[in-house]
N, CA and C of each residue as an Amber inpcrd file, in Angstrom:
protein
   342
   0.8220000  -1.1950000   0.0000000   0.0000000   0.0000000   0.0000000
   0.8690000   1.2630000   0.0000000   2.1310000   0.8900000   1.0010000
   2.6830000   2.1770000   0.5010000   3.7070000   2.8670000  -0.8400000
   3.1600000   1.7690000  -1.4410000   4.0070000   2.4650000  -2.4830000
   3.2720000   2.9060000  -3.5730000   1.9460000   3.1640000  -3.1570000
   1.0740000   3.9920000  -3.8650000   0.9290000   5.2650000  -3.3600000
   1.3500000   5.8190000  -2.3130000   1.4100000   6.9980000  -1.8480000
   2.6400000   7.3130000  -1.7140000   3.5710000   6.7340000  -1.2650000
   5.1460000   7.1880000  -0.8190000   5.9140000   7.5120000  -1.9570000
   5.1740000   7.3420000  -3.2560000   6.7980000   7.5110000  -3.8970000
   7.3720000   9.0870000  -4.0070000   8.3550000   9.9990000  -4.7950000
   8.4880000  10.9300000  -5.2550000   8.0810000  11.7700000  -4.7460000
   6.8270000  11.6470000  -5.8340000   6.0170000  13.0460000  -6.3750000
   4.6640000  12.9320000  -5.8430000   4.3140000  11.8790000  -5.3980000
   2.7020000  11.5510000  -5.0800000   2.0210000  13.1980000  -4.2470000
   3.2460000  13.2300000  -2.5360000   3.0660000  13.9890000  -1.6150000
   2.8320000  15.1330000  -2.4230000   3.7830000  15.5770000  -2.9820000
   3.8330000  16.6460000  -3.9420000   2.5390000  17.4820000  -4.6430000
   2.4840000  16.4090000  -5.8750000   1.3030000  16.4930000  -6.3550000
  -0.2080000  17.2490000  -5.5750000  -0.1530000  15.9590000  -4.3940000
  -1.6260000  16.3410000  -3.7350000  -1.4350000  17.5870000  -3.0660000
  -0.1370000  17.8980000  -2.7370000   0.0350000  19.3020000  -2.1090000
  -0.2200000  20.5300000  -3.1220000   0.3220000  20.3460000  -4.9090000
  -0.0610000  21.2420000  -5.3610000  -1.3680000  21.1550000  -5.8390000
  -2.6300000  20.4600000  -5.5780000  -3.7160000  20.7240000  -6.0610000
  -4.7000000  20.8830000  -5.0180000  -4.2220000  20.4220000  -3.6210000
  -4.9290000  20.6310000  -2.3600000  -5.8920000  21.5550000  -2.4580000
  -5.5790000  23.0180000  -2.5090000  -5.8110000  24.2010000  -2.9140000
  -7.3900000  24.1510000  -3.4080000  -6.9200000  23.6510000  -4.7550000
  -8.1670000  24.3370000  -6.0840000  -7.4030000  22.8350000  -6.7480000
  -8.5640000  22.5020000  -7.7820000  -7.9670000  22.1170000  -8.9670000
  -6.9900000  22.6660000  -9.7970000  -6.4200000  21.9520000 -10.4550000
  -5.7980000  22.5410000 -11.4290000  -5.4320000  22.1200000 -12.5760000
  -4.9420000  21.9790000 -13.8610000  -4.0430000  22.1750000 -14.8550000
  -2.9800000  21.4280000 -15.2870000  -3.2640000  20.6080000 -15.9380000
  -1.6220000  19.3940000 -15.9970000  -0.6430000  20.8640000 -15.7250000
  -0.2760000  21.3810000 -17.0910000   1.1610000  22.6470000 -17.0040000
   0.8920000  23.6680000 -15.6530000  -0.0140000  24.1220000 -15.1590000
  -0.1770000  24.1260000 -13.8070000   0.7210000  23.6120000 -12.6880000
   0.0290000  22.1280000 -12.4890000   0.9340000  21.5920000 -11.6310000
   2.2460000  21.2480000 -12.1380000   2.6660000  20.9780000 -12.9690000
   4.2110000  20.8630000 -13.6040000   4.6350000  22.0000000 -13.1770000
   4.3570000  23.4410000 -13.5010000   4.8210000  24.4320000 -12.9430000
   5.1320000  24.8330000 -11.4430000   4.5220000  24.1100000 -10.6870000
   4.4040000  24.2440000  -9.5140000   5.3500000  23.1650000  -8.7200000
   5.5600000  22.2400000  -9.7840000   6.5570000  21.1450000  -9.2230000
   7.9170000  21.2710000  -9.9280000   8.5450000  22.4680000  -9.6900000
   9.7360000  22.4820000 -10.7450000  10.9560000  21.5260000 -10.3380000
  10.9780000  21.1640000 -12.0340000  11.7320000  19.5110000 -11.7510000
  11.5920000  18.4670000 -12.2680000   9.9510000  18.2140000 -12.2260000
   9.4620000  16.9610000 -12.4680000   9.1040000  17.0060000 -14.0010000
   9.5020000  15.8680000 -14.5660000   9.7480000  15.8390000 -16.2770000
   8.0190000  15.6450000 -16.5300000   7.5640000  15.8520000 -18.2660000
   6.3190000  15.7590000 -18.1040000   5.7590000  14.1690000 -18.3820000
   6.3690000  12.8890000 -18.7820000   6.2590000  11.8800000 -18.5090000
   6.0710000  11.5400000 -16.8690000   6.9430000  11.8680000 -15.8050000
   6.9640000  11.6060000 -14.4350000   5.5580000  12.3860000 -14.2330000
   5.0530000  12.9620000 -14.3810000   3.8450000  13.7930000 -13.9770000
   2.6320000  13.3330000 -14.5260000   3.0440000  13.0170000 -15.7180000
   1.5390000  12.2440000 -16.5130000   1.3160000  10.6700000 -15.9170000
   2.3790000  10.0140000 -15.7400000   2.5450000   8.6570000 -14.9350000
   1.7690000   8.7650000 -13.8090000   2.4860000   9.8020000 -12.8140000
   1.9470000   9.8090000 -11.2620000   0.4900000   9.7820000 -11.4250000
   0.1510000  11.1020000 -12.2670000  -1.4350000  11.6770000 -11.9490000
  -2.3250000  10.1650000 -12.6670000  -1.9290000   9.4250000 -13.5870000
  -2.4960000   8.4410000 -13.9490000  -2.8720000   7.5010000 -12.7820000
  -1.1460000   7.0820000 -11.8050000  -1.9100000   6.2440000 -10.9560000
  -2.6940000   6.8150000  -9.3230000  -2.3690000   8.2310000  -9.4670000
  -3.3250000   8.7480000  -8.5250000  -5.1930000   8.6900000  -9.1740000
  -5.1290000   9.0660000 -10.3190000  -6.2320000   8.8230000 -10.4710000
  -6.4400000   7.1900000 -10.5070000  -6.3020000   7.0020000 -10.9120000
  -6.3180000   4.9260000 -10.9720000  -6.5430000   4.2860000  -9.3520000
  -5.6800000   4.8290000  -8.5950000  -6.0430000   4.6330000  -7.1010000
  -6.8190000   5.6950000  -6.0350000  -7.5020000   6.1050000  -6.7950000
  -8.5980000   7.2100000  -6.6300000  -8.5490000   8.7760000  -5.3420000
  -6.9730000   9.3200000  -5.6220000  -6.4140000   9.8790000  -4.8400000
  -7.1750000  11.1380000  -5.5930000  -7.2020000  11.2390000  -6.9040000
  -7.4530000  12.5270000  -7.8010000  -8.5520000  11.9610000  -8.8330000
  -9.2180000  13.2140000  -9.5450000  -9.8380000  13.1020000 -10.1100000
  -9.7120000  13.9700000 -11.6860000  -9.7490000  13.1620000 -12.6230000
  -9.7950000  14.3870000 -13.9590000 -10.7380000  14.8280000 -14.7110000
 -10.7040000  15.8720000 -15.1840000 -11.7880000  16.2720000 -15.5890000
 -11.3760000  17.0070000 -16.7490000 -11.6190000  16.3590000 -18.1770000
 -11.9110000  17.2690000 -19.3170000 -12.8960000  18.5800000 -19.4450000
 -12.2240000  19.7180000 -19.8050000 -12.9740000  21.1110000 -20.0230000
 -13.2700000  21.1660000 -21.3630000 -14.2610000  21.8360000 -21.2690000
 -14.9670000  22.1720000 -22.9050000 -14.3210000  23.2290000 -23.1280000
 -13.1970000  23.4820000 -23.3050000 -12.2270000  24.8460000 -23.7800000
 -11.5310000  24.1360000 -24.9550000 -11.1010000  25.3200000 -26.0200000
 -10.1180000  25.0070000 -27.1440000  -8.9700000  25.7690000 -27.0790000
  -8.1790000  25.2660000 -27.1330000  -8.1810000  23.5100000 -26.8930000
  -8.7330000  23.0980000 -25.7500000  -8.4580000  21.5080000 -26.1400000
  -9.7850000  20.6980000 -24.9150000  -8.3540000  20.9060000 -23.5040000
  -8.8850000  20.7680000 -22.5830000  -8.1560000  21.5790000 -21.6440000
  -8.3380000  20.3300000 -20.3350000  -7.2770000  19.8410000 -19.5250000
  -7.6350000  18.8590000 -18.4330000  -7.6210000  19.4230000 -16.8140000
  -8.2090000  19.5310000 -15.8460000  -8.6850000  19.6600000 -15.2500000
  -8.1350000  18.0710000 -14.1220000  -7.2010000  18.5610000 -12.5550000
  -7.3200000  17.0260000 -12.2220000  -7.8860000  18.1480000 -10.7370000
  -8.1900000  17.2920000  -9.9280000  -8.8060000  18.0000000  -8.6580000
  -8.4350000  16.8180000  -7.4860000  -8.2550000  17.0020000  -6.0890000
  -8.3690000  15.6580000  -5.1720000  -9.2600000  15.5010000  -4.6680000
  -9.6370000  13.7320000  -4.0960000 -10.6670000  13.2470000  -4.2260000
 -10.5570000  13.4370000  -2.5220000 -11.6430000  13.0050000  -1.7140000
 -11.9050000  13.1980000  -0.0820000 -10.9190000  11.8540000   0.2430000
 -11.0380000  11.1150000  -0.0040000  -9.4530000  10.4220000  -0.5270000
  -8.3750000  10.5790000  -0.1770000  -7.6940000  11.0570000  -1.0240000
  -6.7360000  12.2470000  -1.2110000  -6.7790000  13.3320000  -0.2610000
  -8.0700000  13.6800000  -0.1980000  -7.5520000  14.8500000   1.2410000
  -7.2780000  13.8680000   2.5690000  -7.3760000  12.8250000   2.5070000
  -7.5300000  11.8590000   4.1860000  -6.2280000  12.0410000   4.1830000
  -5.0940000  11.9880000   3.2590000  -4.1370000  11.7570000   3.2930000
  -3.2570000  12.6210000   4.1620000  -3.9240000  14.0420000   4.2910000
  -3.1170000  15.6430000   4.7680000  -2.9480000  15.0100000   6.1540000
  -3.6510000  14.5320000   7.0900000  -3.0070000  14.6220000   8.2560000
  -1.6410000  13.6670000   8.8220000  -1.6400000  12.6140000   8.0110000
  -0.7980000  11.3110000   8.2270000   0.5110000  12.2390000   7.3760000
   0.4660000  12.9110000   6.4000000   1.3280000  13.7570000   5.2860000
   1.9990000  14.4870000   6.3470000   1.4580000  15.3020000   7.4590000
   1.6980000  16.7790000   8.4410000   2.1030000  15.8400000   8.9840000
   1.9160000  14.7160000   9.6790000   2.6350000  14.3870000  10.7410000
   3.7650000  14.0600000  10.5530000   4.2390000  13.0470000   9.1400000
   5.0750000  12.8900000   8.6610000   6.1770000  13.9800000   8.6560000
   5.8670000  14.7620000   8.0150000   6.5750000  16.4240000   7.7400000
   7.2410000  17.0640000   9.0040000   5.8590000  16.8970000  10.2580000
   6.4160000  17.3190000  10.7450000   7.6370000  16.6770000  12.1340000
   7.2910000  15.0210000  12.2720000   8.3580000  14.1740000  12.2860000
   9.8080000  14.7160000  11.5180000   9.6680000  14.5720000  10.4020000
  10.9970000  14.7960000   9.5670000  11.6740000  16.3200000   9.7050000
  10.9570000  17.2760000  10.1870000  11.5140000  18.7010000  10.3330000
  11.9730000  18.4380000  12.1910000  11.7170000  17.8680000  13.0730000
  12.0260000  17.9390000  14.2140000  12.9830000  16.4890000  14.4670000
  13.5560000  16.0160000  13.2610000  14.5490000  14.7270000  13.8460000
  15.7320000  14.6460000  12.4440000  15.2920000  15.5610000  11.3720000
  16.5560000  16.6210000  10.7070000  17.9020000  16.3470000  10.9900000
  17.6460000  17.1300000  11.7970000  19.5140000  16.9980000  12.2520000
  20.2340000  16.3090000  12.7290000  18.9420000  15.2090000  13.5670000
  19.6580000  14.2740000  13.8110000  19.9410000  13.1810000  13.2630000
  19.1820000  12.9600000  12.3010000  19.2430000  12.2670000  10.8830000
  20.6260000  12.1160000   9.9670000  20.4720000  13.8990000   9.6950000
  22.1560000  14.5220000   9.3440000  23.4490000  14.2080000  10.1140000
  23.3070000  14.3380000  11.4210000  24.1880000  14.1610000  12.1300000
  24.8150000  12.3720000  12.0420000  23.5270000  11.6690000  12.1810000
  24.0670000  10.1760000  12.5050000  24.5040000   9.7110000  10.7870000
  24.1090000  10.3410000   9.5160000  24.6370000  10.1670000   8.3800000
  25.8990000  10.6400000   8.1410000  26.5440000  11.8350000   8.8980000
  27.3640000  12.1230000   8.9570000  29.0060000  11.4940000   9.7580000
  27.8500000  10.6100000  10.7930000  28.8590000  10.0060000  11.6930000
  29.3020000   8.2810000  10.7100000  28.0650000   7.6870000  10.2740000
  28.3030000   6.8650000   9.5740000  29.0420000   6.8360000   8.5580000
  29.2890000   7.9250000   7.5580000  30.0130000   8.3910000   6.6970000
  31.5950000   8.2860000   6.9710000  31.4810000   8.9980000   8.3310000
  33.3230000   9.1830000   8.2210000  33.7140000   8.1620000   9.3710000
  32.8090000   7.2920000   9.0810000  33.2770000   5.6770000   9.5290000
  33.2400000   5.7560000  11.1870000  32.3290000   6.7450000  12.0380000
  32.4760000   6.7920000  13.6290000  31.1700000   6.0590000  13.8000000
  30.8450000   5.4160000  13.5120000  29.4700000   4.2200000  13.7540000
  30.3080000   3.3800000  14.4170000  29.9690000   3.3090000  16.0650000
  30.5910000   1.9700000  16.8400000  30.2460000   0.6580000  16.6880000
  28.6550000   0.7110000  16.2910000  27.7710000  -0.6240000  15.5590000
  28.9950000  -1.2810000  14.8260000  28.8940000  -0.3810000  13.5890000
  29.3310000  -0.2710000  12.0720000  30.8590000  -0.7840000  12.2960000
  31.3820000  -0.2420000  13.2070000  33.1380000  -0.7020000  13.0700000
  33.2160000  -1.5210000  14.2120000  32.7920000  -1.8810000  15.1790000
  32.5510000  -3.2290000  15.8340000  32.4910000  -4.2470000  14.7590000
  31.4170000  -4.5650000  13.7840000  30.9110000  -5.2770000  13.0450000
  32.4330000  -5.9140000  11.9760000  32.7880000  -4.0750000  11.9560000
  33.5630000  -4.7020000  10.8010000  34.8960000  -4.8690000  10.9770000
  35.4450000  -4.8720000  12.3910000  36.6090000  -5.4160000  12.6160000
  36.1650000  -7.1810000  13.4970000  35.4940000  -8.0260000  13.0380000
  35.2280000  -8.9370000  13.4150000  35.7470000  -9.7810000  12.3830000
């Protein structure tokens, strides 16, 4: 299951349409970065796993329209907590990648002088 929500761009995505609907080049714009294959993929299997919804406009050109589904909004609070997990354990994240790196992991060099 989670790798229908966790990947990339998923978080992303639902963050830039949270809002309002919007606009394939819209949200591409809003996700600077993401190629327009990676974006047409995602929103396919968000819609496919019923996170979003699309909607063809009667504009000319014909114009697409994706919006999130109540779905998709369930997702915001488990998303915030996440976020805000990851903004308050940061550094220490950094820090213990940093220690592992320049080989001061006591685990790590216990292990590997065996």
């Amino acid at each position: 299951m989670l790798d229908k929500i966790a990947d990339k761009w998923t978080i992303l995505i639902l963050i830039a349409i949270c809002p309002k609907p919007a606009r394939f080049n819209e949200i591409k714009r809003r996700l600077n970065g993401i190629t327009h294959k990676a974006l047409a993929d995602a929103l396919k299997r968000l819609e496919r796993n019923g996170f979003v919804t699309r909607t063809v406009l009667p504009t000319a050109p014909i114009g697409v329209e994706y919006a999130i589904t109540p779905l998709g909004h369930s997702l915001r609070q488990p998303f915030e907590a996440l976020c805000g997990w990851a903004l308050a354990h940061g550094r220490e994240i950094g820090e213990a990648g940093g220690r592992y790196d320049a080989g001061q992991n006591p685990a790590w060099r216990a292990q590997a002088s065996r």
